[in-house]
Coordinates of C-alpha atoms and ligand atoms in Angstrom, one line a residue:
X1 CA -119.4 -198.0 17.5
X2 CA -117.5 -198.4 20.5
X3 CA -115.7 -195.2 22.4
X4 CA -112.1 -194.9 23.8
X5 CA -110.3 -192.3 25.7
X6 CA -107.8 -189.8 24.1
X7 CA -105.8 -186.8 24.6
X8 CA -107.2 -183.8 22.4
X9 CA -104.5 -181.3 22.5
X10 CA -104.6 -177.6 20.8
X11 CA -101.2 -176.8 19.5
X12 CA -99.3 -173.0 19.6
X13 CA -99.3 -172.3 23.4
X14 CA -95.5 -172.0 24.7
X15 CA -95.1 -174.0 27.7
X16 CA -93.7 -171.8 30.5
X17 CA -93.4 -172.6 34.4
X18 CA -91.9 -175.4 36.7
X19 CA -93.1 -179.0 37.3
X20 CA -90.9 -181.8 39.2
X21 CA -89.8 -184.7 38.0
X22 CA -91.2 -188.0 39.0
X23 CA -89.4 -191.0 40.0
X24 CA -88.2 -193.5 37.2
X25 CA -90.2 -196.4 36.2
X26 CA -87.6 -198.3 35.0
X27 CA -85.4 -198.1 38.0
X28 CA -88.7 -198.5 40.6
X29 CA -89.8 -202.0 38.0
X30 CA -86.7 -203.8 39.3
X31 CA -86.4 -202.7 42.5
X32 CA -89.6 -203.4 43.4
X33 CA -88.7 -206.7 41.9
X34 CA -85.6 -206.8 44.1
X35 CA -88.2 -206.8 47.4
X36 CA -88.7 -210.8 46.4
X37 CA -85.6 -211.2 47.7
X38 CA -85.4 -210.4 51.0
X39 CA -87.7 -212.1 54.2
X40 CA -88.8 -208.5 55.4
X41 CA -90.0 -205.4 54.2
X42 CA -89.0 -203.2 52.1
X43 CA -90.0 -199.4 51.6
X44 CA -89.8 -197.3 48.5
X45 CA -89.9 -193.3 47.7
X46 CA -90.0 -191.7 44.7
X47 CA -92.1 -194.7 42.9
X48 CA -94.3 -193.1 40.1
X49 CA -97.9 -194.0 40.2
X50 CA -98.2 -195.6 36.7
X51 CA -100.1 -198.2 35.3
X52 CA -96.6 -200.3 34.7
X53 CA -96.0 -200.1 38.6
X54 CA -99.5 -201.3 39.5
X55 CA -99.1 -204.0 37.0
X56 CA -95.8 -204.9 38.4
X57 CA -97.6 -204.3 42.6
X58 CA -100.3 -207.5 41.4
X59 CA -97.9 -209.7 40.5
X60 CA -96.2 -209.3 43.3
X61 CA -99.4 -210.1 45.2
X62 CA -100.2 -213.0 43.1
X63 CA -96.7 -214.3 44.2
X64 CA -97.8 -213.5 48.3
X65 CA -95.7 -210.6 49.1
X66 CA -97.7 -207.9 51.0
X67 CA -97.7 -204.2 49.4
X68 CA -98.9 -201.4 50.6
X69 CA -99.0 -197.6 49.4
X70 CA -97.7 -195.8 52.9
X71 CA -99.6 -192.3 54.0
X72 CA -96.6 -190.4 53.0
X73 CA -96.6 -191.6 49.7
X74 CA -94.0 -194.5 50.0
X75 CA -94.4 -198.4 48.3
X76 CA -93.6 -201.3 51.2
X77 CA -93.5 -204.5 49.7
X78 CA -93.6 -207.3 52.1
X79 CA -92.3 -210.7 50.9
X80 CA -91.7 -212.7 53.6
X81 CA -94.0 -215.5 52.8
X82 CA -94.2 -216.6 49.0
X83 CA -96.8 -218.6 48.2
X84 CA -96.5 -218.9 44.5
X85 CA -93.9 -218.6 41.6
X86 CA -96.0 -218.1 38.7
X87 CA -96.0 -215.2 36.6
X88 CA -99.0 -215.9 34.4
X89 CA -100.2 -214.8 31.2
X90 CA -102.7 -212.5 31.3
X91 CA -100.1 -210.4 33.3
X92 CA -96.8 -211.0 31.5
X93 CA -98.8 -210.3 28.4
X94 CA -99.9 -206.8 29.5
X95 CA -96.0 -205.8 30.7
X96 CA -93.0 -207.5 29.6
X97 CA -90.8 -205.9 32.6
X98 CA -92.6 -209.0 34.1
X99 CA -89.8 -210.8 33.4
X100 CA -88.1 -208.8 36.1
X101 CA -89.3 -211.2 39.3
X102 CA -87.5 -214.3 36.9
X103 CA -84.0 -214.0 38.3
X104 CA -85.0 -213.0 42.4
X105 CA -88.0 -215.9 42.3
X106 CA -85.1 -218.2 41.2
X107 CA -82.7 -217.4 43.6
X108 CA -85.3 -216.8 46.7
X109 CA -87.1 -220.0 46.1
X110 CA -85.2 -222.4 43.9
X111 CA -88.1 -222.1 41.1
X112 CA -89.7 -219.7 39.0
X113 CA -92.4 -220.2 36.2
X114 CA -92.5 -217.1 34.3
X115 CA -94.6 -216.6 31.3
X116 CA -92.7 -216.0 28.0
X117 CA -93.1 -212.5 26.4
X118 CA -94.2 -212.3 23.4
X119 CA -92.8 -210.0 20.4
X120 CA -94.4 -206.3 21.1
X121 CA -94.7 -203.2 18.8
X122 CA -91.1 -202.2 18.8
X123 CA -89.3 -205.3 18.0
X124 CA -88.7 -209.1 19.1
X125 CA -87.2 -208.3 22.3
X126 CA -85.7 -211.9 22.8
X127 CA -84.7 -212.6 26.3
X128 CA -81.8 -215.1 25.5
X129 CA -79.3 -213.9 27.7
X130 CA -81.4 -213.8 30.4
X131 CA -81.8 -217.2 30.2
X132 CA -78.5 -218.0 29.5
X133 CA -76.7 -215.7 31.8
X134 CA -78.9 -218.1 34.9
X135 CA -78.1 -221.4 33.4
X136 CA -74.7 -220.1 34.2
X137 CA -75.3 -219.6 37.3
X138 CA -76.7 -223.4 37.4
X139 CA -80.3 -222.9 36.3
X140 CA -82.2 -226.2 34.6
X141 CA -84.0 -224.1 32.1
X142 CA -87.0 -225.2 30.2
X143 CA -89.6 -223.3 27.7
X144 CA -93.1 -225.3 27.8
X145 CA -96.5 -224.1 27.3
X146 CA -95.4 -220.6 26.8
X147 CA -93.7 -220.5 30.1
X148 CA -90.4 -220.3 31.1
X149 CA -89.5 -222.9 34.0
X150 CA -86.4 -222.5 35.7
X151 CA -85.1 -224.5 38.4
X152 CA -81.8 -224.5 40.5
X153 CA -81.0 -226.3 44.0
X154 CA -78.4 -223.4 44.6
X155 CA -77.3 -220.5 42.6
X156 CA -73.5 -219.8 41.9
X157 CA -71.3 -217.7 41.2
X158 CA -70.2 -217.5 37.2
X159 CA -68.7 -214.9 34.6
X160 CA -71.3 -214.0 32.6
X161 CA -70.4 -212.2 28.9
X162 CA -73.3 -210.6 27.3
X163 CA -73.5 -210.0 23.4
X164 CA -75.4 -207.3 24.1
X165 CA -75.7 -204.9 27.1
X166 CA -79.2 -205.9 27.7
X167 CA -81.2 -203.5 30.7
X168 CA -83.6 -205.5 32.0
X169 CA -81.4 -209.1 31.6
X170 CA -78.5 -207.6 33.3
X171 CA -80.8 -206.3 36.5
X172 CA -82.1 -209.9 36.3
X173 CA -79.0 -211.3 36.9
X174 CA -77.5 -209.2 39.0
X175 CA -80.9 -210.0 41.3
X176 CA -80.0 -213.6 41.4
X177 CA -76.4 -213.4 42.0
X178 CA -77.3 -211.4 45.0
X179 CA -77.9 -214.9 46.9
X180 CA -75.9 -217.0 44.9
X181 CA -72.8 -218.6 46.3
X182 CA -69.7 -217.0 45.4
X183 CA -68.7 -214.4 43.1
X184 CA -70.7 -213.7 39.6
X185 CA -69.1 -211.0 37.1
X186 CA -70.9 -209.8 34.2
X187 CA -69.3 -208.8 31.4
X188 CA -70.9 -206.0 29.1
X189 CA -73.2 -205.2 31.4
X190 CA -75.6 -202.5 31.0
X191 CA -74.6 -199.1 32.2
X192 CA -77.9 -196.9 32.7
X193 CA -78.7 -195.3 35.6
X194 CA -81.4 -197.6 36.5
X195 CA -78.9 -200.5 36.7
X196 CA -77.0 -198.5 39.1
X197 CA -80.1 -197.8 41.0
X198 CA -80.8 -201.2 41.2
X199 CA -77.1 -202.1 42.3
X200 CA -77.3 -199.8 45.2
X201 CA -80.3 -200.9 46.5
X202 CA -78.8 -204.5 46.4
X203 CA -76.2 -202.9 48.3
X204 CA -78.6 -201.2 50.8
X205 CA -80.0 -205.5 51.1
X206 CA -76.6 -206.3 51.9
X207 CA -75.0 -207.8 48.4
X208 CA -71.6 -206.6 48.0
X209 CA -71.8 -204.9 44.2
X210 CA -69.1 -203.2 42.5
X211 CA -68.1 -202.0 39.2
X212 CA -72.2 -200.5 38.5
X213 CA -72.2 -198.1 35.8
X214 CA -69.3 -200.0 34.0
X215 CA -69.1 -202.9 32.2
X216 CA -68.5 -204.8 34.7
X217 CA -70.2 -205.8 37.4
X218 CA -69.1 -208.2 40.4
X219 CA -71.4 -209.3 42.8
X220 CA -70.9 -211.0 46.2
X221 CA -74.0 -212.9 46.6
X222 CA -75.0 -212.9 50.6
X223 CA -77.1 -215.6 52.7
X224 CA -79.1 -213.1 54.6
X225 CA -80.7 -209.6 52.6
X226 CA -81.9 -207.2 55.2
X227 CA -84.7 -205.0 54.9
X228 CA -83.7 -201.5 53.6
X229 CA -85.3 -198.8 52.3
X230 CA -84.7 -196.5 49.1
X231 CA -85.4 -193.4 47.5
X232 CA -85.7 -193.9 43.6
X233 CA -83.8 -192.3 41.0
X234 CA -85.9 -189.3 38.9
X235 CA -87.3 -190.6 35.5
X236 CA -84.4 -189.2 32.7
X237 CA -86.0 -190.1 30.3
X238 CA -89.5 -188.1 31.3
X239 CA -87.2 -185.5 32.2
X240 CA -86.4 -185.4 28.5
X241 CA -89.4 -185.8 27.4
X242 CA -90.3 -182.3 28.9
X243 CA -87.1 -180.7 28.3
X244 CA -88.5 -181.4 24.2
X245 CA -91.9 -180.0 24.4
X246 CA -90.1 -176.9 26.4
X247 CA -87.9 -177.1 22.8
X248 CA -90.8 -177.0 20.5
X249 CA -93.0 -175.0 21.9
X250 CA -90.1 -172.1 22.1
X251 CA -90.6 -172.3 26.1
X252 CA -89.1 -171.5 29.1
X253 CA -89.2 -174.4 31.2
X254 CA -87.8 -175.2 34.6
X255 CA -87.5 -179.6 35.1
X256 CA -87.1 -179.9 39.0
X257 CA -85.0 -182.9 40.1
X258 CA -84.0 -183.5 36.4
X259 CA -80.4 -185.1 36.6
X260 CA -78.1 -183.7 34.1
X261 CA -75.6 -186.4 34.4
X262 CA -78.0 -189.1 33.3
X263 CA -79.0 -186.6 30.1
X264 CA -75.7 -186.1 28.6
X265 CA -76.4 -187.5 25.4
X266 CA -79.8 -185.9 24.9
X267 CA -78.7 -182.4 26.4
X268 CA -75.7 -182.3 24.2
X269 CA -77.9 -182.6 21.2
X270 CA -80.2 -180.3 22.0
X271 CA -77.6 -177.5 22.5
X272 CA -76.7 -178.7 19.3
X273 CA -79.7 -178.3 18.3
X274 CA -79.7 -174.3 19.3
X275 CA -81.6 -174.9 22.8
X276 CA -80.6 -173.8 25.7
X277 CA -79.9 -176.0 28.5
X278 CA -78.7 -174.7 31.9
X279 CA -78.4 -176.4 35.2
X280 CA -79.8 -174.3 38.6
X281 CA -79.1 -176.4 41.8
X282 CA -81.1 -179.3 41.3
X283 CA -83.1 -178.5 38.2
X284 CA -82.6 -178.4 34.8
X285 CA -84.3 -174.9 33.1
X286 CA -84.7 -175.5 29.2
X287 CA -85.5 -172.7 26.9
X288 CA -85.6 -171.5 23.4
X289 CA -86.6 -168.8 20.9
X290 CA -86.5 -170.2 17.4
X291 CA -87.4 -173.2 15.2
X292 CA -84.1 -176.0 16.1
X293 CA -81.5 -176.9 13.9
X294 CA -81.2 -180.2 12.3
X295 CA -78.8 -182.7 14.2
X296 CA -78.4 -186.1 13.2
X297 CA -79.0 -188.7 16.5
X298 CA -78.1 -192.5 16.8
X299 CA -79.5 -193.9 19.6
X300 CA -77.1 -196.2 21.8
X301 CA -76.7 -197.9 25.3
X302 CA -75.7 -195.5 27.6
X303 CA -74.2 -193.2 27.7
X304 CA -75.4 -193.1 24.4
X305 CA -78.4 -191.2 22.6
X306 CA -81.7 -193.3 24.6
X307 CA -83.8 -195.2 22.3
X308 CA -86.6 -194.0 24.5
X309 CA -85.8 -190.4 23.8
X310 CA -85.9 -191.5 19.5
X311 CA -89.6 -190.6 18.7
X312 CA -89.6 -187.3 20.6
X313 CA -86.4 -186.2 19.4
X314 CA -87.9 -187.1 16.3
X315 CA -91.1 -184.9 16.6
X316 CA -88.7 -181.8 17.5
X317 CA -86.4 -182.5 14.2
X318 CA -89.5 -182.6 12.1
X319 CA -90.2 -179.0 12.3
X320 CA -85.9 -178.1 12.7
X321 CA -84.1 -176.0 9.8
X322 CA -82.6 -178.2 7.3
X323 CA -82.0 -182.0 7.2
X324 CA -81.1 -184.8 9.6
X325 CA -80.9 -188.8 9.8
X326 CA -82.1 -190.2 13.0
X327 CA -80.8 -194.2 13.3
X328 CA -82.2 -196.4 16.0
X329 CA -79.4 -199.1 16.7
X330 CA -81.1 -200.8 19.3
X331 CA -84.9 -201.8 18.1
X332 CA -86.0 -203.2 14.8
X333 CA -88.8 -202.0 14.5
X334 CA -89.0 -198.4 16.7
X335 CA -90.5 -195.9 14.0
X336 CA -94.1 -196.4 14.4
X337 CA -94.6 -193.4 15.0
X338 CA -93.3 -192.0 11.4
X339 CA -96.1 -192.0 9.3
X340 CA -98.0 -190.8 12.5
X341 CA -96.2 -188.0 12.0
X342 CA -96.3 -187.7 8.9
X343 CA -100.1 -187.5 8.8
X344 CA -99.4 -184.5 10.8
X345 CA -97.3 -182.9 8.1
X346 CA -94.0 -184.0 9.0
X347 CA -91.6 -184.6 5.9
X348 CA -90.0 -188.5 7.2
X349 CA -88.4 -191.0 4.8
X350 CA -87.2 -194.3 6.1
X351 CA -84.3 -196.0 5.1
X352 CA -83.3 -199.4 6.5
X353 CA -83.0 -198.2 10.2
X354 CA -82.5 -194.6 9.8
X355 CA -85.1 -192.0 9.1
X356 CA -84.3 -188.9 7.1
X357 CA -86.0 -186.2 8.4
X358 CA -86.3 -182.8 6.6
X359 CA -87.7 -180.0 8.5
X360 CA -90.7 -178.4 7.5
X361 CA -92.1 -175.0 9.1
X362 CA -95.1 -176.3 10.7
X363 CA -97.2 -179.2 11.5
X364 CA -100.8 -179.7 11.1
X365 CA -103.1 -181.2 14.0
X366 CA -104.8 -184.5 12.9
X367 CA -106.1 -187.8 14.6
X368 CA -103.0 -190.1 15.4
X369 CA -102.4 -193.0 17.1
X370 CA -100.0 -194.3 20.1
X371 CA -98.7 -197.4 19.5
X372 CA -95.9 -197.4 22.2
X373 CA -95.5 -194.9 25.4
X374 CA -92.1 -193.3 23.6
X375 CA -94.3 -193.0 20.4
X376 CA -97.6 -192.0 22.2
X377 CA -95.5 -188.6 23.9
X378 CA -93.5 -188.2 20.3
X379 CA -97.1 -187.5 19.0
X380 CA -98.8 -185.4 21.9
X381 CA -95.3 -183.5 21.5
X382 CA -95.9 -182.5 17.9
X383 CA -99.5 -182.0 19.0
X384 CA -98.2 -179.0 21.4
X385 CA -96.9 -176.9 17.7
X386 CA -99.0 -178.2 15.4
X387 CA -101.7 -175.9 14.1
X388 CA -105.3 -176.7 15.1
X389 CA -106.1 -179.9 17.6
X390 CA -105.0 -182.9 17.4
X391 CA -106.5 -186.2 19.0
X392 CA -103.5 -188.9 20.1
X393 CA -105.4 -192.7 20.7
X394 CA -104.0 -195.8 22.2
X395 CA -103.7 -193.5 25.7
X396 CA -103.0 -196.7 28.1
X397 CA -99.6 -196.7 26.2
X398 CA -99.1 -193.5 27.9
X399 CA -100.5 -193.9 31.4
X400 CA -97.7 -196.4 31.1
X401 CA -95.1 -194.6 31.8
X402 CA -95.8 -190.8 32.6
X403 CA -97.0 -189.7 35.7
X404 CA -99.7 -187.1 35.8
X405 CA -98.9 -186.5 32.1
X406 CA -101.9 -184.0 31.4
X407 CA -101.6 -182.4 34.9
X408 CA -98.1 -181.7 34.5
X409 CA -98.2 -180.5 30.4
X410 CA -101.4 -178.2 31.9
X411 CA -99.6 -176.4 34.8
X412 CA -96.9 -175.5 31.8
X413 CA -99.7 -173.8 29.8
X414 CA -100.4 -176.7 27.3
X415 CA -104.0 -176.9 26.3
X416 CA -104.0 -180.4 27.0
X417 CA -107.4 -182.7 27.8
X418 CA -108.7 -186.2 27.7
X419 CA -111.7 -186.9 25.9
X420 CA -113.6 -189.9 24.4
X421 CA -114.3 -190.4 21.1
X422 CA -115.9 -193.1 18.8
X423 CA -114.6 -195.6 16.9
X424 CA -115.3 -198.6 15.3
X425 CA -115.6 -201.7 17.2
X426 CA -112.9 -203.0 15.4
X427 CA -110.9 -200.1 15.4
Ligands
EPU501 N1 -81.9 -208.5 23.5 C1 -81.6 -209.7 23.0 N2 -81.6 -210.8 23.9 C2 -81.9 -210.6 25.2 C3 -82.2 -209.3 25.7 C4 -82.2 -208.2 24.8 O1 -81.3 -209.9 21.8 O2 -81.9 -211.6 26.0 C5 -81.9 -207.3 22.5 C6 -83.3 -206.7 22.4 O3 -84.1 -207.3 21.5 C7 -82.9 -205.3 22.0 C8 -81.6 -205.0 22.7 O4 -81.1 -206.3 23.1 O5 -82.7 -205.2 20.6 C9 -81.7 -204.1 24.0 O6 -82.8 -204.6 24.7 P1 -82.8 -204.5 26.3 O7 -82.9 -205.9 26.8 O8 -81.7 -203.6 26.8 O9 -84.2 -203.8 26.6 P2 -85.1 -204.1 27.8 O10 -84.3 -204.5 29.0 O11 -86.2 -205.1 27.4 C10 -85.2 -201.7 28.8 C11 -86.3 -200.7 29.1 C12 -86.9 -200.2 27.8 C13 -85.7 -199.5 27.0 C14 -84.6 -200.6 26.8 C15 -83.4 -200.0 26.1 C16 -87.2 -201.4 31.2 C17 -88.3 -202.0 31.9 N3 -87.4 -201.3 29.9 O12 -85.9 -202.8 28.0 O13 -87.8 -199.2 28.1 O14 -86.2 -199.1 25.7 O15 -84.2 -201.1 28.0 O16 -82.8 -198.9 26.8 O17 -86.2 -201.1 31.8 C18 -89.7 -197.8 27.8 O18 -89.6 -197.4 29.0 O19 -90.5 -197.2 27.0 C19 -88.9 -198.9 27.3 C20 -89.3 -199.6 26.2

């Protein structure tokens, strides 16, 4: 027998109280990834302390920049002097955002060697335009061993079209064009916020960007990015995550620093859903008094429904009135968490990629398992209503992405803890 951490959490206590918001991981992955561009350094608020973000500070050390954690809480990262361009395995394996230093190492140093993801739990995740959006741009790209090698003398200019909005391919390319010669337009460009975090940054470096949070995007590459500094955008999609286990507990629940225009989609369907939503100054207070009703959701690029608000949504329909289809468009493969839920009581059919979803009055605690960060807080979520304790595994898939998850459930009542437990050693 071998023992693991998990999070044993007692469901029926409302959550009630006020916790702020942390910065967003996937707007502080890139442009922490951005600091590879510029001969200086570069400082950082708002950065969430999670196990993505250290993942992301190694590699940046393994590549030479300097990074340091400031007394007031900020992230300088120092890349002045490179002294590799190798994103190895063992790392790229552990966090696909790794991807993330391909398009700056490229365009900083003329060559990048970045290990090629490989398929994770929610889908294939190619990164094909990524690839093709910097051959473009004159890249020599070649896949060997398992690693990508890209090459390019000089960078330039080119109108990129995506066939899809991809996030994390459109920050990469936006990163190169920022010292590439000339002008580079992308077409279907990814709209989050994070991109347009990222594209102001680049500003704050000196690019000239415009057209962020559109389609399209043009950059003005520039020959000398200056040092800047930059306060993070707060994490929508944790905000959400809290503004759902406010919903299912029946709580009162005040999200400070949430950004309501970054939620549309997912506070427009809980108001649908019979919550209530209202906006004081800069925080977001969430509260209801009664089970939900059922609202179908189909999750979409933004401004759409987030894919990374699915499985939580999810938990919250499974104990609504009535019957609803949720359909993830973007994923192949991003319902693992189903017949977690299920186990818990939860009334899920799947069909193709929708799941029908028919409300049941109340969940059951049970031992589940987290086989993504979305579907990890999907089942601590149902956890918080279900009757009795329930005990969520696979916790690293949580410390992920949430900061201070526990801490912050805890100050809003949740009996939330983490524990270790045994399982088999190959469990
Ligand atoms: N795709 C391709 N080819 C590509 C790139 C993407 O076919 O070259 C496909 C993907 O397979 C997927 C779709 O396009 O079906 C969208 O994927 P996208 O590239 O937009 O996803 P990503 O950039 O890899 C980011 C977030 C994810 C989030 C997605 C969608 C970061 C670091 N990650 O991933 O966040 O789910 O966008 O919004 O920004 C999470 O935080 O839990 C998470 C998974």
């Amino acid at each position: 027998m071998g023992v693991k951490r998990a999070y044993l959490v007692e469901g029926g206590y409302r959550l009630r109280g006020e916790i702020t918001i942390s910065g967003a991981k996937n707007a502080a992955l890139p442009i922490m990834a951005s600091s590879l561009l510029v001969e200086g350094p570069v400082v950082l608020e708002n950065v969430p302390r999670v196990k993505d973000v250290e993942t992301l500070i190694e590699l940046l050390q393994i590549l030479g920049a300097k990074v340091t954690w400031s007394e007031g809480g900020s992230l300088v990262i120092d890349a002045s002097e490179l002294k590799d361009s190798t994103a190895p395995h063992e790392l790229v394996r552990t966090m696909r955002a790794s991807i993330l230093v391909l398009g700056p190492l490229l365009a900083r140093t003329g060559e990048a060697k970045v290990s090629l993801p490989g398929g994770c739990a929610i889908g294939a995740r190619p990164i094909d335009l990524h690839l093709k959006g910097l051959e473009m741009m004159g890249a020599e790209i070649k896949v060997e061993r398992g690693y990508i090698q890209a090459k390019a003398r000089k960078l330039k200019g080119a109108r990129i079209y995506l066939d899809l909005p991809t996030v994390t391919g459109t920050e990469n390319l936006l990163m190169a064009a920022a010292l590439a010669e000339g002008e580079t337009v992308i077409e279907n460009a990814a709209r989050e916020p994070e991109v347009v975090d990222l594209a102001k940054a680049l500003k704050e470096m000196g690019v000239e960007v415009e057209g962020e949070g559109t389609g399209i995007i043009k950059v003005r590459g520039t020959k000398s990015p200056k040092s800047f500094s930059h306060r993070v955008i707060p994490d929508r999609i944790e905000a959400g995550t809290f503004m759902v286990a406010a919903a299912i507990t029946n709580g009162n629940v005040t999200l400070k620093g949430a950004r309501a225009d970054h939620l549309e989609a997912v506070v427009g369907k809980l108001r649908e859903a019979g919550i209530e939503v209202d906006q004081q100054g800069d925080s977001l207070r969430v509260s209801s008094w009664d089970r939900p009703r059922a609202v179908d959701v189909r999750t979409a690029p933004y401004p759409g429904f987030p894919t990374d608000m699915q499985a939580q949504f999810m938990a919250l329909m499974s104990i609504a009135r009535g019957l609803c289809v949720i359909t993830e468009t973007i994923f192949e493969n991003r319902f693992l968490h189903v017949n977690e839920l299920r186990r818990m009581g939860a009334d899920i059919r799947l069909q193709g990629q929708s799941a029908v979803v028919q409300g049941v009055p109340y969940l059951t605690g049970a031992p589940v398992m987290a086989t993504d960060l979305r579907a990890g807080a999907s089942l601590v979520i149902a956890g918080l209503v279900a009757e009795g304790e329930t005990l969520v595994g696979g916790v690293q898939h949580l410390e992920r992405g949430y900061e201070r998850f526990l801490e912050k459930l805890s100050a809003l009542g949740a009996r939330v803890k983490e524990v270790e437990h045994e399982v088999p050693e190959d469990g």
